[in-house]
């Protein structure tokens, strides 16, 4: 029986049908953005923990991704280098803290009290978290110190005090720069002293009391730099301190 040629099957048209349970890209975008943001925060958290343990110079990208449980290649979806993540870490930590200070001072009418509260909370956190304090010293000495974060807020609050004739400064910018230097030098000295004191195993209550007195004294000095009389500056610096959220001071 001769072979009968089979008719060539017609080309099947591909009909795209929605896959059950699969969302359109538009619907998935917020989820992807959220996951990306969560990964970035995990990397920053891991970097901060490693810096606290080993210092910046002793941390590698591999260690950061391992601690964050993130693939090595994924690191470069967020940061271009180790220096890049450290710069982002500084921005993240201090912008968040600066926002917290804004919330704490939002109900204060006196620019002098705003300055005092911010200085005291900053010093207290630096004393409680030495690594945070060391990062603050590094950031405060950078060229961008006045353009963002805590430096930007200090300059803004100083300008407000000048506008309301609460502060008296011959040169506003130089005064703010000198205040930043005073705060950073104070933090450096206190961190060194705290390290020595911890070797003597003092109680936590003693350390906290000393840190609070130190923060109050520094705030009084800062207010005097802004033109307040010593007695008034000390009175404002000793006012009850608004409580900060646990994650901002612990």
Short mmCIF file of C-alpha atoms in Angstrom, two decimals:
data_model
loop_
_atom_site.label_atom_id
_atom_site.label_comp_id
_atom_site.label_asym_id
_atom_site.label_seq_id
_atom_site.Cartn_x
_atom_site.Cartn_y
_atom_site.Cartn_z
CA UNK A 1 0.00 0.00 0.00
CA UNK A 2 1.56 3.23 -1.06
CA UNK A 3 2.50 5.62 1.53
CA UNK A 4 -0.14 8.24 1.96
CA UNK A 5 1.35 11.57 2.86
CA UNK A 6 -0.03 12.91 6.08
CA UNK A 7 -1.37 16.38 5.85
CA UNK A 8 0.90 18.93 7.48
CA UNK A 9 -0.64 19.98 10.76
CA UNK A 10 -1.72 23.55 10.85
CA UNK A 11 0.50 25.80 12.94
CA UNK A 12 -1.00 26.06 16.35
CA UNK A 13 -1.75 29.60 17.38
CA UNK A 14 -0.37 30.45 20.73
CA UNK A 15 -3.04 31.90 22.90
CA UNK A 16 -1.75 33.63 25.95
CA UNK A 17 -3.93 32.79 28.87
CA UNK A 18 -3.44 34.15 32.35
CA UNK A 19 -1.65 31.77 34.68
CA UNK A 20 -3.71 31.08 37.71
CA UNK A 21 -2.36 32.84 40.76
CA UNK A 22 0.05 35.01 38.80
CA UNK A 23 -0.40 38.74 39.15
CA UNK A 24 0.18 41.26 36.39
CA UNK A 25 3.49 43.12 36.59
CA UNK A 26 1.72 46.31 37.64
CA UNK A 27 0.22 44.52 40.62
CA UNK A 28 3.54 42.89 41.52
CA UNK A 29 5.63 46.06 41.39
CA UNK A 30 4.80 47.24 44.91
CA UNK A 31 5.66 43.78 46.23
CA UNK A 32 8.97 43.76 44.37
CA UNK A 33 9.76 47.25 45.59
CA UNK A 34 8.99 46.19 49.15
CA UNK A 35 11.22 43.13 48.89
CA UNK A 36 14.00 45.24 47.43
CA UNK A 37 13.69 47.73 50.28
CA UNK A 38 13.70 44.91 52.84
CA UNK A 39 16.87 43.45 51.30
CA UNK A 40 18.56 46.85 51.45
CA UNK A 41 17.67 47.24 55.13
CA UNK A 42 18.98 43.74 55.88
CA UNK A 43 22.28 44.63 54.26
CA UNK A 44 22.51 47.88 56.20
CA UNK A 45 21.63 46.15 59.47
CA UNK A 46 24.25 43.49 58.81
CA UNK A 47 26.86 46.11 57.95
CA UNK A 48 26.16 48.02 61.16
CA UNK A 49 26.43 44.89 63.28
CA UNK A 50 29.73 43.93 61.68
CA UNK A 51 31.13 47.45 62.02
CA UNK A 52 30.20 47.35 65.71
CA UNK A 53 32.09 44.09 66.06
CA UNK A 54 35.12 44.60 63.81
CA UNK A 55 35.31 48.23 62.73
CA UNK A 56 34.89 49.47 59.17
CA UNK A 57 38.29 48.41 57.90
CA UNK A 58 37.84 44.83 59.05
CA UNK A 59 34.53 44.15 57.27
CA UNK A 60 34.25 42.55 53.82
CA UNK A 61 31.34 42.45 51.39
CA UNK A 62 31.20 38.65 51.75
CA UNK A 63 30.72 39.00 55.49
CA UNK A 64 27.96 41.55 55.00
CA UNK A 65 26.01 39.39 52.54
CA UNK A 66 26.48 36.29 54.71
CA UNK A 67 25.22 38.11 57.80
CA UNK A 68 22.26 39.50 55.85
CA UNK A 69 21.57 36.06 54.25
CA UNK A 70 21.67 37.73 50.83
CA UNK A 71 23.41 36.48 47.69
CA UNK A 72 26.75 38.12 46.94
CA UNK A 73 25.55 39.32 43.54
CA UNK A 74 22.48 40.91 45.08
CA UNK A 75 24.72 43.28 47.01
CA UNK A 76 25.51 45.13 43.79
CA UNK A 77 21.83 45.69 43.09
CA UNK A 78 21.93 48.13 46.00
CA UNK A 79 25.52 49.33 46.49
CA UNK A 80 28.48 49.70 44.17
CA UNK A 81 31.18 49.02 46.77
CA UNK A 82 31.97 48.56 50.43
CA UNK A 83 32.52 52.31 50.70
CA UNK A 84 29.11 52.81 49.10
CA UNK A 85 27.27 50.78 51.73
CA UNK A 86 29.14 52.53 54.54
CA UNK A 87 28.15 55.93 53.13
CA UNK A 88 24.54 54.74 52.84
CA UNK A 89 24.73 53.35 56.39
CA UNK A 90 25.76 56.75 57.75
CA UNK A 91 22.98 58.49 55.83
CA UNK A 92 20.43 55.92 56.99
CA UNK A 93 21.38 56.04 60.65
CA UNK A 94 21.66 59.80 61.03
CA UNK A 95 18.77 60.83 58.80
CA UNK A 96 16.53 58.51 60.78
CA UNK A 97 17.84 59.90 64.07
CA UNK A 98 17.48 63.49 62.83
CA UNK A 99 13.84 62.78 62.00
CA UNK A 100 13.37 61.44 65.52
CA UNK A 101 14.83 64.63 66.97
CA UNK A 102 12.44 66.67 64.84
CA UNK A 103 9.54 64.74 66.35
CA UNK A 104 10.84 65.22 69.88
CA UNK A 105 11.29 68.96 69.43
CA UNK A 106 8.09 69.56 67.47
CA UNK A 107 6.20 70.76 70.55
CA UNK A 108 8.91 73.12 71.81
CA UNK A 109 8.43 76.82 71.16
CA UNK A 110 11.84 78.02 72.34
CA UNK A 111 14.64 77.55 69.76
CA UNK A 112 17.13 77.37 72.63
CA UNK A 113 15.33 74.42 74.18
CA UNK A 114 15.16 72.73 70.77
CA UNK A 115 18.94 72.98 70.47
CA UNK A 116 19.45 71.74 74.03
CA UNK A 117 17.16 68.74 73.59
CA UNK A 118 18.81 67.73 70.31
CA UNK A 119 22.33 68.07 71.69
CA UNK A 120 21.49 66.08 74.82
CA UNK A 121 19.77 63.24 72.97
CA UNK A 122 22.63 63.06 70.48
CA UNK A 123 25.26 62.82 73.22
CA UNK A 124 23.27 60.29 75.21
CA UNK A 125 22.91 58.00 72.24
CA UNK A 126 26.60 58.35 71.41
CA UNK A 127 27.45 57.35 75.00
CA UNK A 128 25.07 54.39 74.94
CA UNK A 129 26.12 53.21 71.48
CA UNK A 130 29.86 53.81 71.05
CA UNK A 131 29.91 52.57 67.44
CA UNK A 132 27.11 55.00 66.60
CA UNK A 133 29.13 57.74 68.27
CA UNK A 134 32.24 56.86 66.29
CA UNK A 135 30.26 56.95 63.06
CA UNK A 136 28.88 60.35 64.07
CA UNK A 137 32.40 61.67 64.61
CA UNK A 138 33.40 60.39 61.18
CA UNK A 139 30.33 61.95 59.54
CA UNK A 140 30.66 65.22 61.44
CA UNK A 141 34.16 65.72 60.10
CA UNK A 142 33.13 65.06 56.49
CA UNK A 143 32.73 67.72 53.82
CA UNK A 144 28.97 67.15 53.68
CA UNK A 145 28.36 67.52 57.41
CA UNK A 146 26.22 70.66 57.00
CA UNK A 147 24.30 69.49 53.95
CA UNK A 148 22.27 66.67 55.50
CA UNK A 149 21.20 64.90 58.67
CA UNK A 150 22.08 66.35 62.03
CA UNK A 151 24.28 69.15 60.66
CA UNK A 152 21.49 70.37 58.40
CA UNK A 153 19.04 70.39 61.31
CA UNK A 154 21.46 72.29 63.54
CA UNK A 155 21.97 74.95 60.88
CA UNK A 156 18.22 75.23 60.37
CA UNK A 157 17.52 75.58 64.11
CA UNK A 158 20.29 78.16 64.46
CA UNK A 159 18.76 80.20 61.64
CA UNK A 160 15.38 80.00 63.35
CA UNK A 161 16.89 81.25 66.62
CA UNK A 162 18.50 84.14 64.79
CA UNK A 163 15.26 85.04 62.99
CA UNK A 164 13.40 85.09 66.32
CA UNK A 165 16.22 87.13 67.91
CA UNK A 166 16.77 84.37 70.45
CA UNK A 167 20.38 83.83 69.42
CA UNK A 168 23.15 86.38 68.96
CA UNK A 169 25.94 85.32 66.59
CA UNK A 170 28.50 87.40 64.76
CA UNK A 171 28.91 84.71 62.08
CA UNK A 172 26.13 82.15 61.95
CA UNK A 173 27.93 79.54 59.85
CA UNK A 174 31.17 79.68 61.82
CA UNK A 175 29.22 79.44 65.07
CA UNK A 176 27.43 76.30 63.88
CA UNK A 177 30.72 74.78 62.73
CA UNK A 178 32.31 75.49 66.12
CA UNK A 179 29.30 73.96 67.87
CA UNK A 180 29.63 70.80 65.78
CA UNK A 181 33.31 70.66 66.71
CA UNK A 182 32.45 71.07 70.40
CA UNK A 183 29.89 68.26 70.30
CA UNK A 184 32.18 65.89 68.38
CA UNK A 185 35.15 66.59 70.65
CA UNK A 186 32.93 66.02 73.66
CA UNK A 187 31.71 62.70 72.25
CA UNK A 188 35.26 61.57 71.53
CA UNK A 189 36.39 62.45 75.06
CA UNK A 190 33.37 60.82 76.67
CA UNK A 191 33.74 57.63 74.64
CA UNK A 192 37.36 57.37 75.71
CA UNK A 193 36.43 58.02 79.34
CA UNK A 194 33.55 55.55 79.20
CA UNK A 195 35.85 52.86 77.86
CA UNK A 196 38.23 53.41 80.77
CA UNK A 197 35.35 53.42 83.26
CA UNK A 198 33.92 50.18 81.92
CA UNK A 199 37.19 48.47 82.76
CA UNK A 200 36.52 49.42 86.37
CA UNK A 201 33.09 47.74 86.13
CA UNK A 202 30.92 50.61 87.44
CA UNK A 203 27.18 50.16 87.71
CA UNK A 204 24.99 51.04 84.73
CA UNK A 205 23.24 53.63 86.91
CA UNK A 206 26.53 55.47 87.52
CA UNK A 207 27.39 55.45 83.82
CA UNK A 208 23.94 56.75 82.89
CA UNK A 209 24.05 59.50 85.49
CA UNK A 210 27.46 60.66 84.32
CA UNK A 211 26.38 60.62 80.68
CA UNK A 212 23.29 62.70 81.50
CA UNK A 213 25.36 65.29 83.38
CA UNK A 214 27.84 65.41 80.54
CA UNK A 215 25.04 65.93 77.99
CA UNK A 216 23.54 68.74 80.07
CA UNK A 217 26.90 70.49 80.48
CA UNK A 218 27.62 70.27 76.76
CA UNK A 219 24.16 71.61 75.89
CA UNK A 220 24.74 74.59 78.20
CA UNK A 221 28.07 75.34 76.52
CA UNK A 222 26.42 75.13 73.09
CA UNK A 223 23.68 77.57 74.13
CA UNK A 224 26.29 80.01 75.39
CA UNK A 225 27.98 79.81 71.99
CA UNK A 226 24.65 80.90 70.52
CA UNK A 227 24.66 83.98 72.76
CA UNK A 228 22.69 82.98 75.86
CA UNK A 229 23.87 83.99 79.30
CA UNK A 230 25.45 81.19 81.33
CA UNK A 231 22.76 80.93 84.00
CA UNK A 232 19.94 80.85 81.44
CA UNK A 233 21.80 78.33 79.31
CA UNK A 234 22.30 76.03 82.28
CA UNK A 235 18.66 76.36 83.33
CA UNK A 236 17.43 75.37 79.86
CA UNK A 237 19.95 72.53 79.61
CA UNK A 238 18.64 71.02 82.86
CA UNK A 239 14.97 70.99 81.88
CA UNK A 240 13.24 67.59 81.78
CA UNK A 241 14.21 65.79 78.61
CA UNK A 242 11.47 64.53 76.26
CA UNK A 243 11.66 60.76 76.07
CA UNK A 244 12.87 59.32 72.76
CA UNK A 245 11.51 56.13 71.15
CA UNK A 246 13.40 53.05 72.26
CA UNK A 247 14.99 52.48 68.87
CA UNK A 248 16.43 55.98 68.83
CA UNK A 249 18.30 55.85 72.11
CA UNK A 250 18.80 52.24 73.13
#
